[in-house]
């Protein structure tokens, strides 16, 4: 029964583009063909479909393709691509994958292994990071623009510095910071930095709730709020002008300056 409902829902969502193509054919040589975006936030590939927890946030411009699983309270931000075609991508609970990051699986490499990408709970993955066939354990941190290649393991409370390139099959131990190209051990994390990793994940989880509410608003409500903001902004400007006017005292009514004592 669930498959039947899914098939009907898929057919309904495709109807708009199908009608557009039909209309173009009927117009013949006189049609103006406007390209309609084929973007889908969740897209099947082969027989694999994404599974997203109902309390997770996936930005409308993100793409989750194929065998991808996102857990409760996690957030996949704007422009991200999670592609699970040759293998699966797993994202745990409370994890944030920030804008323009790419998560993929290793389809082939010199060892002949096919690696999934597994990201644990309360992980922070910074903007524009690339994760390929690797494992990032709970409460680890991947900095902005970092690249993790096939077989990499970042242990719990491990940190990859921004811009680092972590080579194949590298293991980053618990409580260590690695950075550079290629990435090498830099130093141990402090207790404050370890606490910050969990705090960062919690902050993004809360922020995602606000984005989810905003993205769920219908266009009519968004337009109405714009009108209200414009109206109240104009009202506030008039009110401020009136207040500033009442504070101005004509020169002839201004009290005389006190005469300095002789």
PDB file of C-alpha atoms in Angstrom:
ATOM      1  CA  UNK A   1       0.000   0.000   0.000  1.00  0.00           C
ATOM      2  CA  UNK A   2       2.830   2.401   0.859  1.00  0.00           C
ATOM      3  CA  UNK A   3       4.433   1.811  -2.547  1.00  0.00           C
ATOM      4  CA  UNK A   4       1.119   2.543  -4.264  1.00  0.00           C
ATOM      5  CA  UNK A   5       0.731   5.864  -2.427  1.00  0.00           C
ATOM      6  CA  UNK A   6       4.336   6.755  -3.231  1.00  0.00           C
ATOM      7  CA  UNK A   7       3.769   6.034  -6.934  1.00  0.00           C
ATOM      8  CA  UNK A   8       0.632   8.208  -7.002  1.00  0.00           C
ATOM      9  CA  UNK A   9       2.412  11.038  -5.190  1.00  0.00           C
ATOM     10  CA  UNK A  10       5.357  10.840  -7.594  1.00  0.00           C
ATOM     11  CA  UNK A  11       2.995  10.958 -10.581  1.00  0.00           C
ATOM     12  CA  UNK A  12       1.182  14.043  -9.220  1.00  0.00           C
ATOM     13  CA  UNK A  13       4.453  15.922  -8.621  1.00  0.00           C
ATOM     14  CA  UNK A  14       5.617  15.200 -12.167  1.00  0.00           C
ATOM     15  CA  UNK A  15       2.342  16.309 -13.757  1.00  0.00           C
ATOM     16  CA  UNK A  16       3.283  20.017 -13.906  1.00  0.00           C
ATOM     17  CA  UNK A  17       6.384  19.466 -16.002  1.00  0.00           C
ATOM     18  CA  UNK A  18       4.592  16.945 -18.182  1.00  0.00           C
ATOM     19  CA  UNK A  19       1.837  19.485 -18.939  1.00  0.00           C
ATOM     20  CA  UNK A  20       4.450  22.119 -19.789  1.00  0.00           C
ATOM     21  CA  UNK A  21       6.100  19.798 -22.311  1.00  0.00           C
ATOM     22  CA  UNK A  22       2.737  18.944 -23.826  1.00  0.00           C
ATOM     23  CA  UNK A  23       1.819  22.627 -24.127  1.00  0.00           C
ATOM     24  CA  UNK A  24       5.092  23.341 -25.960  1.00  0.00           C
ATOM     25  CA  UNK A  25       4.327  20.615 -28.501  1.00  0.00           C
ATOM     26  CA  UNK A  26       0.819  21.933 -29.109  1.00  0.00           C
ATOM     27  CA  UNK A  27       2.156  25.457 -29.731  1.00  0.00           C
ATOM     28  CA  UNK A  28       4.417  24.124 -32.470  1.00  0.00           C
ATOM     29  CA  UNK A  29       6.962  26.555 -33.882  1.00  0.00           C
ATOM     30  CA  UNK A  30       5.501  29.491 -31.948  1.00  0.00           C
ATOM     31  CA  UNK A  31       6.171  28.309 -28.422  1.00  0.00           C
ATOM     32  CA  UNK A  32       8.514  29.962 -25.988  1.00  0.00           C
ATOM     33  CA  UNK A  33      10.158  27.243 -23.942  1.00  0.00           C
ATOM     34  CA  UNK A  34      11.019  28.371 -20.438  1.00  0.00           C
ATOM     35  CA  UNK A  35      13.273  25.910 -18.675  1.00  0.00           C
ATOM     36  CA  UNK A  36      11.628  24.632 -15.490  1.00  0.00           C
ATOM     37  CA  UNK A  37      14.030  23.590 -12.800  1.00  0.00           C
ATOM     38  CA  UNK A  38      14.108  19.852 -12.325  1.00  0.00           C
ATOM     39  CA  UNK A  39      15.629  20.187  -8.861  1.00  0.00           C
ATOM     40  CA  UNK A  40      14.314  17.777  -6.272  1.00  0.00           C
ATOM     41  CA  UNK A  41      15.496  17.923  -2.708  1.00  0.00           C
ATOM     42  CA  UNK A  42      14.982  14.157  -2.388  1.00  0.00           C
ATOM     43  CA  UNK A  43      15.624  12.020  -5.469  1.00  0.00           C
ATOM     44  CA  UNK A  44      15.664   8.281  -6.038  1.00  0.00           C
ATOM     45  CA  UNK A  45      18.376   6.557  -8.016  1.00  0.00           C
ATOM     46  CA  UNK A  46      17.922   2.996  -9.227  1.00  0.00           C
ATOM     47  CA  UNK A  47      15.924   1.366  -6.417  1.00  0.00           C
ATOM     48  CA  UNK A  48      17.422   3.532  -3.677  1.00  0.00           C
ATOM     49  CA  UNK A  49      15.480   6.307  -1.949  1.00  0.00           C
ATOM     50  CA  UNK A  50      16.522   8.869   0.707  1.00  0.00           C
ATOM     51  CA  UNK A  51      15.066   8.527   4.204  1.00  0.00           C
ATOM     52  CA  UNK A  52      14.885  11.705   6.286  1.00  0.00           C
ATOM     53  CA  UNK A  53      13.602  11.848   9.850  1.00  0.00           C
ATOM     54  CA  UNK A  54      10.529  14.058  10.177  1.00  0.00           C
ATOM     55  CA  UNK A  55      12.350  16.248  12.722  1.00  0.00           C
ATOM     56  CA  UNK A  56      15.397  16.814  10.503  1.00  0.00           C
ATOM     57  CA  UNK A  57      15.867  19.955   8.416  1.00  0.00           C
ATOM     58  CA  UNK A  58      16.852  19.699   4.767  1.00  0.00           C
ATOM     59  CA  UNK A  59      17.197  23.048   2.977  1.00  0.00           C
ATOM     60  CA  UNK A  60      15.169  23.329  -0.242  1.00  0.00           C
ATOM     61  CA  UNK A  61      18.285  23.879  -2.357  1.00  0.00           C
ATOM     62  CA  UNK A  62      20.046  20.788  -0.987  1.00  0.00           C
ATOM     63  CA  UNK A  63      20.054  17.463  -2.866  1.00  0.00           C
ATOM     64  CA  UNK A  64      19.772  14.051  -1.227  1.00  0.00           C
ATOM     65  CA  UNK A  65      20.119  11.347  -3.861  1.00  0.00           C
ATOM     66  CA  UNK A  66      19.724   7.604  -3.510  1.00  0.00           C
ATOM     67  CA  UNK A  67      20.624   5.614  -0.406  1.00  0.00           C
ATOM     68  CA  UNK A  68      20.892   8.503   2.080  1.00  0.00           C
ATOM     69  CA  UNK A  69      19.637   8.453   5.659  1.00  0.00           C
ATOM     70  CA  UNK A  70      19.367  11.533   7.889  1.00  0.00           C
ATOM     71  CA  UNK A  71      18.597  11.177  11.589  1.00  0.00           C
ATOM     72  CA  UNK A  72      16.513  13.131  14.072  1.00  0.00           C
ATOM     73  CA  UNK A  73      17.437  16.757  14.665  1.00  0.00           C
ATOM     74  CA  UNK A  74      20.097  16.840  11.964  1.00  0.00           C
ATOM     75  CA  UNK A  75      20.332  19.648   9.426  1.00  0.00           C
ATOM     76  CA  UNK A  76      21.467  19.608   5.811  1.00  0.00           C
ATOM     77  CA  UNK A  77      22.053  23.187   4.747  1.00  0.00           C
ATOM     78  CA  UNK A  78      21.701  25.170   1.523  1.00  0.00           C
ATOM     79  CA  UNK A  79      23.499  23.873  -1.541  1.00  0.00           C
ATOM     80  CA  UNK A  80      24.634  20.578  -0.006  1.00  0.00           C
ATOM     81  CA  UNK A  81      24.764  17.392  -2.064  1.00  0.00           C
ATOM     82  CA  UNK A  82      24.574  13.975  -0.406  1.00  0.00           C
ATOM     83  CA  UNK A  83      24.809  11.304  -3.102  1.00  0.00           C
ATOM     84  CA  UNK A  84      24.384   7.666  -2.174  1.00  0.00           C
ATOM     85  CA  UNK A  85      24.407   5.821  -5.483  1.00  0.00           C
ATOM     86  CA  UNK A  86      27.253   3.293  -5.399  1.00  0.00           C
ATOM     87  CA  UNK A  87      26.895   2.878  -1.620  1.00  0.00           C
ATOM     88  CA  UNK A  88      25.052   4.439   1.287  1.00  0.00           C
ATOM     89  CA  UNK A  89      25.388   7.714   3.190  1.00  0.00           C
ATOM     90  CA  UNK A  90      24.357   7.748   6.846  1.00  0.00           C
ATOM     91  CA  UNK A  91      23.958  10.893   8.941  1.00  0.00           C
ATOM     92  CA  UNK A  92      23.181  10.427  12.621  1.00  0.00           C
ATOM     93  CA  UNK A  93      21.142  12.569  15.016  1.00  0.00           C
ATOM     94  CA  UNK A  94      21.846  16.202  15.864  1.00  0.00           C
ATOM     95  CA  UNK A  95      24.474  16.547  13.130  1.00  0.00           C
ATOM     96  CA  UNK A  96      24.839  19.589  10.888  1.00  0.00           C
ATOM     97  CA  UNK A  97      26.288  19.545   7.375  1.00  0.00           C
ATOM     98  CA  UNK A  98      26.749  23.157   6.421  1.00  0.00           C
ATOM     99  CA  UNK A  99      26.226  25.031   3.166  1.00  0.00           C
ATOM    100  CA  UNK A 100      27.720  23.756  -0.121  1.00  0.00           C
ATOM    101  CA  UNK A 101      29.265  20.621   1.375  1.00  0.00           C
ATOM    102  CA  UNK A 102      29.486  17.417  -0.693  1.00  0.00           C
ATOM    103  CA  UNK A 103      29.107  13.938   0.777  1.00  0.00           C
ATOM    104  CA  UNK A 104      29.668  10.971  -1.524  1.00  0.00           C
ATOM    105  CA  UNK A 105      30.757   7.339  -1.394  1.00  0.00           C
ATOM    106  CA  UNK A 106      33.824   5.652  -2.826  1.00  0.00           C
ATOM    107  CA  UNK A 107      32.798   3.709  -5.915  1.00  0.00           C
ATOM    108  CA  UNK A 108      36.242   2.385  -6.743  1.00  0.00           C
ATOM    109  CA  UNK A 109      39.804   2.758  -5.502  1.00  0.00           C
ATOM    110  CA  UNK A 110      43.151   0.959  -5.577  1.00  0.00           C
ATOM    111  CA  UNK A 111      42.145  -1.459  -2.808  1.00  0.00           C
ATOM    112  CA  UNK A 112      39.005  -2.489  -4.663  1.00  0.00           C
ATOM    113  CA  UNK A 113      36.826  -1.604  -1.671  1.00  0.00           C
ATOM    114  CA  UNK A 114      33.586   0.337  -1.872  1.00  0.00           C
ATOM    115  CA  UNK A 115      33.291   2.603   1.157  1.00  0.00           C
ATOM    116  CA  UNK A 116      30.046   4.082   2.484  1.00  0.00           C
ATOM    117  CA  UNK A 117      30.136   7.465   4.209  1.00  0.00           C
ATOM    118  CA  UNK A 118      29.043   7.270   7.839  1.00  0.00           C
ATOM    119  CA  UNK A 119      28.630  10.424   9.914  1.00  0.00           C
ATOM    120  CA  UNK A 120      27.725   9.981  13.571  1.00  0.00           C
ATOM    121  CA  UNK A 121      25.688  11.955  16.083  1.00  0.00           C
ATOM    122  CA  UNK A 122      26.264  15.633  16.979  1.00  0.00           C
ATOM    123  CA  UNK A 123      28.905  16.104  14.296  1.00  0.00           C
ATOM    124  CA  UNK A 124      29.660  19.495  12.756  1.00  0.00           C
ATOM    125  CA  UNK A 125      30.749  19.586   9.114  1.00  0.00           C
ATOM    126  CA  UNK A 126      31.766  23.099   8.063  1.00  0.00           C
ATOM    127  CA  UNK A 127      30.886  24.951   4.875  1.00  0.00           C
ATOM    128  CA  UNK A 128      32.141  23.540   1.546  1.00  0.00           C
ATOM    129  CA  UNK A 129      33.679  20.405   3.045  1.00  0.00           C
ATOM    130  CA  UNK A 130      34.041  17.258   0.909  1.00  0.00           C
ATOM    131  CA  UNK A 131      33.550  13.834   2.494  1.00  0.00           C
ATOM    132  CA  UNK A 132      34.221  10.808   0.287  1.00  0.00           C
ATOM    133  CA  UNK A 133      33.796   7.250   1.528  1.00  0.00           C
ATOM    134  CA  UNK A 134      34.866   8.076   5.086  1.00  0.00           C
ATOM    135  CA  UNK A 135      33.677   7.682   8.677  1.00  0.00           C
ATOM    136  CA  UNK A 136      33.224  10.588  11.091  1.00  0.00           C
ATOM    137  CA  UNK A 137      32.360   9.396  14.579  1.00  0.00           C
ATOM    138  CA  UNK A 138      30.110  11.056  17.178  1.00  0.00           C
ATOM    139  CA  UNK A 139      30.912  14.623  18.258  1.00  0.00           C
ATOM    140  CA  UNK A 140      33.744  15.078  15.779  1.00  0.00           C
ATOM    141  CA  UNK A 141      34.391  18.333  13.929  1.00  0.00           C
ATOM    142  CA  UNK A 142      35.279  18.865  10.248  1.00  0.00           C
ATOM    143  CA  UNK A 143      36.336  22.418   9.417  1.00  0.00           C
ATOM    144  CA  UNK A 144      35.336  24.574   6.454  1.00  0.00           C
ATOM    145  CA  UNK A 145      36.719  23.483   3.096  1.00  0.00           C
ATOM    146  CA  UNK A 146      38.282  20.288   4.453  1.00  0.00           C
ATOM    147  CA  UNK A 147      38.509  17.167   2.259  1.00  0.00           C
ATOM    148  CA  UNK A 148      38.306  13.622   3.661  1.00  0.00           C
ATOM    149  CA  UNK A 149      39.183  10.854   1.198  1.00  0.00           C
ATOM    150  CA  UNK A 150      38.414   7.112   1.004  1.00  0.00           C
ATOM    151  CA  UNK A 151      38.799   5.128   4.200  1.00  0.00           C
ATOM    152  CA  UNK A 152      39.450   8.111   6.484  1.00  0.00           C
ATOM    153  CA  UNK A 153      38.237   7.696  10.063  1.00  0.00           C
ATOM    154  CA  UNK A 154      37.823  10.671  12.381  1.00  0.00           C
ATOM    155  CA  UNK A 155      37.353   9.301  15.866  1.00  0.00           C
ATOM    156  CA  UNK A 156      35.026  10.755  18.499  1.00  0.00           C
ATOM    157  CA  UNK A 157      36.121  14.270  19.527  1.00  0.00           C
ATOM    158  CA  UNK A 158      38.593  14.376  16.655  1.00  0.00           C
ATOM    159  CA  UNK A 159      38.942  17.641  14.714  1.00  0.00           C
ATOM    160  CA  UNK A 160      39.961  18.323  11.107  1.00  0.00           C
ATOM    161  CA  UNK A 161      41.135  21.901  10.619  1.00  0.00           C
ATOM    162  CA  UNK A 162      39.685  24.159   7.923  1.00  0.00           C
ATOM    163  CA  UNK A 163      41.137  23.553   4.472  1.00  0.00           C
ATOM    164  CA  UNK A 164      42.866  20.296   5.427  1.00  0.00           C
ATOM    165  CA  UNK A 165      43.317  17.407   2.982  1.00  0.00           C
ATOM    166  CA  UNK A 166      43.136  14.067   4.787  1.00  0.00           C
ATOM    167  CA  UNK A 167      44.643  11.290   2.664  1.00  0.00           C
ATOM    168  CA  UNK A 168      43.182   7.810   2.140  1.00  0.00           C
ATOM    169  CA  UNK A 169      42.945   5.440   5.108  1.00  0.00           C
ATOM    170  CA  UNK A 170      44.148   8.041   7.631  1.00  0.00           C
ATOM    171  CA  UNK A 171      42.839   7.669  11.177  1.00  0.00           C
ATOM    172  CA  UNK A 172      42.532  10.809  13.307  1.00  0.00           C
ATOM    173  CA  UNK A 173      42.539   9.744  16.972  1.00  0.00           C
ATOM    174  CA  UNK A 174      40.197  10.996  19.668  1.00  0.00           C
ATOM    175  CA  UNK A 175      41.000  14.455  20.972  1.00  0.00           C
ATOM    176  CA  UNK A 176      43.488  15.433  18.261  1.00  0.00           C
ATOM    177  CA  UNK A 177      43.537  18.297  15.752  1.00  0.00           C
ATOM    178  CA  UNK A 178      44.873  17.545  12.270  1.00  0.00           C
ATOM    179  CA  UNK A 179      45.465  20.116   9.552  1.00  0.00           C
ATOM    180  CA  UNK A 180      47.431  20.950   6.428  1.00  0.00           C
ATOM    181  CA  UNK A 181      47.858  19.397   2.979  1.00  0.00           C
ATOM    182  CA  UNK A 182      48.389  16.547   3.506  1.00  0.00           C
ATOM    183  CA  UNK A 183      46.872  16.662   6.977  1.00  0.00           C
ATOM    184  CA  UNK A 184      49.179  15.929   9.915  1.00  0.00           C
ATOM    185  CA  UNK A 185      48.840  15.946  13.675  1.00  0.00           C
ATOM    186  CA  UNK A 186      48.949  19.494  15.041  1.00  0.00           C
ATOM    187  CA  UNK A 187      48.108  19.259  18.744  1.00  0.00           C
ATOM    188  CA  UNK A 188      45.703  17.920  21.341  1.00  0.00           C
ATOM    189  CA  UNK A 189      42.285  19.487  21.844  1.00  0.00           C
ATOM    190  CA  UNK A 190      41.634  21.330  25.076  1.00  0.00           C
ATOM    191  CA  UNK A 191      38.659  20.461  27.279  1.00  0.00           C
ATOM    192  CA  UNK A 192      37.049  23.742  26.233  1.00  0.00           C
ATOM    193  CA  UNK A 193      37.396  22.867  22.541  1.00  0.00           C
ATOM    194  CA  UNK A 194      35.888  19.417  23.078  1.00  0.00           C
ATOM    195  CA  UNK A 195      32.933  21.027  24.869  1.00  0.00           C
ATOM    196  CA  UNK A 196      32.600  23.505  21.979  1.00  0.00           C
ATOM    197  CA  UNK A 197      32.033  20.666  19.480  1.00  0.00           C
ATOM    198  CA  UNK A 198      28.876  19.552  21.282  1.00  0.00           C
ATOM    199  CA  UNK A 199      27.811  23.170  21.769  1.00  0.00           C
ATOM    200  CA  UNK A 200      28.259  23.894  18.056  1.00  0.00           C
ATOM    201  CA  UNK A 201      26.044  20.953  17.104  1.00  0.00           C
ATOM    202  CA  UNK A 202      23.344  22.049  19.560  1.00  0.00           C
ATOM    203  CA  UNK A 203      23.449  25.642  18.266  1.00  0.00           C
ATOM    204  CA  UNK A 204      22.983  24.502  14.674  1.00  0.00           C
ATOM    205  CA  UNK A 205      20.162  22.167  15.665  1.00  0.00           C
ATOM    206  CA  UNK A 206      18.304  25.109  17.225  1.00  0.00           C
ATOM    207  CA  UNK A 207      19.070  27.394  14.283  1.00  0.00           C
ATOM    208  CA  UNK A 208      17.745  24.779  11.876  1.00  0.00           C
ATOM    209  CA  UNK A 209      14.354  24.886  13.602  1.00  0.00           C
ATOM    210  CA  UNK A 210      13.998  28.592  12.749  1.00  0.00           C
ATOM    211  CA  UNK A 211      14.960  27.934   9.116  1.00  0.00           C
ATOM    212  CA  UNK A 212      12.506  25.042   8.929  1.00  0.00           C
ATOM    213  CA  UNK A 213       9.663  27.287  10.136  1.00  0.00           C
ATOM    214  CA  UNK A 214      10.547  30.011   7.626  1.00  0.00           C
ATOM    215  CA  UNK A 215      10.833  27.592   4.711  1.00  0.00           C
ATOM    216  CA  UNK A 216       7.478  26.016   5.568  1.00  0.00           C
ATOM    217  CA  UNK A 217       5.582  29.302   5.210  1.00  0.00           C
ATOM    218  CA  UNK A 218       3.262  29.556   2.184  1.00  0.00           C
ATOM    219  CA  UNK A 219       3.910  32.347  -0.319  1.00  0.00           C
ATOM    220  CA  UNK A 220       0.755  34.181   0.780  1.00  0.00           C
ATOM    221  CA  UNK A 221       2.023  34.456   4.351  1.00  0.00           C
ATOM    222  CA  UNK A 222       5.471  35.609   3.200  1.00  0.00           C
ATOM    223  CA  UNK A 223       3.906  38.368   1.064  1.00  0.00           C
ATOM    224  CA  UNK A 224       1.642  39.401   3.945  1.00  0.00           C
ATOM    225  CA  UNK A 225       4.610  39.676   6.304  1.00  0.00           C
ATOM    226  CA  UNK A 226       6.457  41.832   3.766  1.00  0.00           C
ATOM    227  CA  UNK A 227       3.502  44.223   3.650  1.00  0.00           C
ATOM    228  CA  UNK A 228       3.377  44.377   7.449  1.00  0.00           C
ATOM    229  CA  UNK A 229       7.104  45.043   7.740  1.00  0.00           C
ATOM    230  CA  UNK A 230       6.897  47.811   5.142  1.00  0.00           C
ATOM    231  CA  UNK A 231       3.903  49.369   6.850  1.00  0.00           C
ATOM    232  CA  UNK A 232       5.400  49.309  10.348  1.00  0.00           C
ATOM    233  CA  UNK A 233       8.796  50.504   9.108  1.00  0.00           C
ATOM    234  CA  UNK A 234       7.108  53.507   7.487  1.00  0.00           C
ATOM    235  CA  UNK A 235       5.073  54.115  10.659  1.00  0.00           C
ATOM    236  CA  UNK A 236       8.210  53.955  12.832  1.00  0.00           C
ATOM    237  CA  UNK A 237      10.009  56.437  10.574  1.00  0.00           C
ATOM    238  CA  UNK A 238       7.090  58.889  10.858  1.00  0.00           C
ATOM    239  CA  UNK A 239       6.972  58.355  14.626  1.00  0.00           C
ATOM    240  CA  UNK A 240      10.713  59.023  14.986  1.00  0.00           C
ATOM    241  CA  UNK A 241      10.358  62.149  12.858  1.00  0.00           C
ATOM    242  CA  UNK A 242       7.577  63.437  15.098  1.00  0.00           C
ATOM    243  CA  UNK A 243       9.605  62.733  18.232  1.00  0.00           C
ATOM    244  CA  UNK A 244      12.648  64.481  16.881  1.00  0.00           C
ATOM    245  CA  UNK A 245      10.441  67.429  15.934  1.00  0.00           C
ATOM    246  CA  UNK A 246       9.135  67.807  19.477  1.00  0.00           C
ATOM    247  CA  UNK A 247      12.655  67.823  20.832  1.00  0.00           C
ATOM    248  CA  UNK A 248      13.676  70.743  18.643  1.00  0.00           C
ATOM    249  CA  UNK A 249      13.310  74.095  20.457  1.00  0.00           C
ATOM    250  CA  UNK A 250      13.184  77.316  18.415  1.00  0.00           C
ATOM    251  CA  UNK A 251      16.168  79.582  19.191  1.00  0.00           C
ATOM    252  CA  UNK A 252      13.965  82.386  20.501  1.00  0.00           C
ATOM    253  CA  UNK A 253      12.417  80.067  23.098  1.00  0.00           C
ATOM    254  CA  UNK A 254      15.633  78.456  24.238  1.00  0.00           C
ATOM    255  CA  UNK A 255      16.555  79.232  27.852  1.00  0.00           C
ATOM    256  CA  UNK A 256      19.458  81.660  28.205  1.00  0.00           C
ATOM    257  CA  UNK A 257      22.812  80.190  29.010  1.00  0.00           C
ATOM    258  CA  UNK A 258      23.812  80.680  32.622  1.00  0.00           C
ATOM    259  CA  UNK A 259      26.098  83.675  33.182  1.00  0.00           C
ATOM    260  CA  UNK A 260      29.457  82.596  34.461  1.00  0.00           C
ATOM    261  CA  UNK A 261      30.136  83.719  38.004  1.00  0.00           C
ATOM    262  CA  UNK A 262      32.245  86.855  38.242  1.00  0.00           C
TER     263      UNK A 262
END
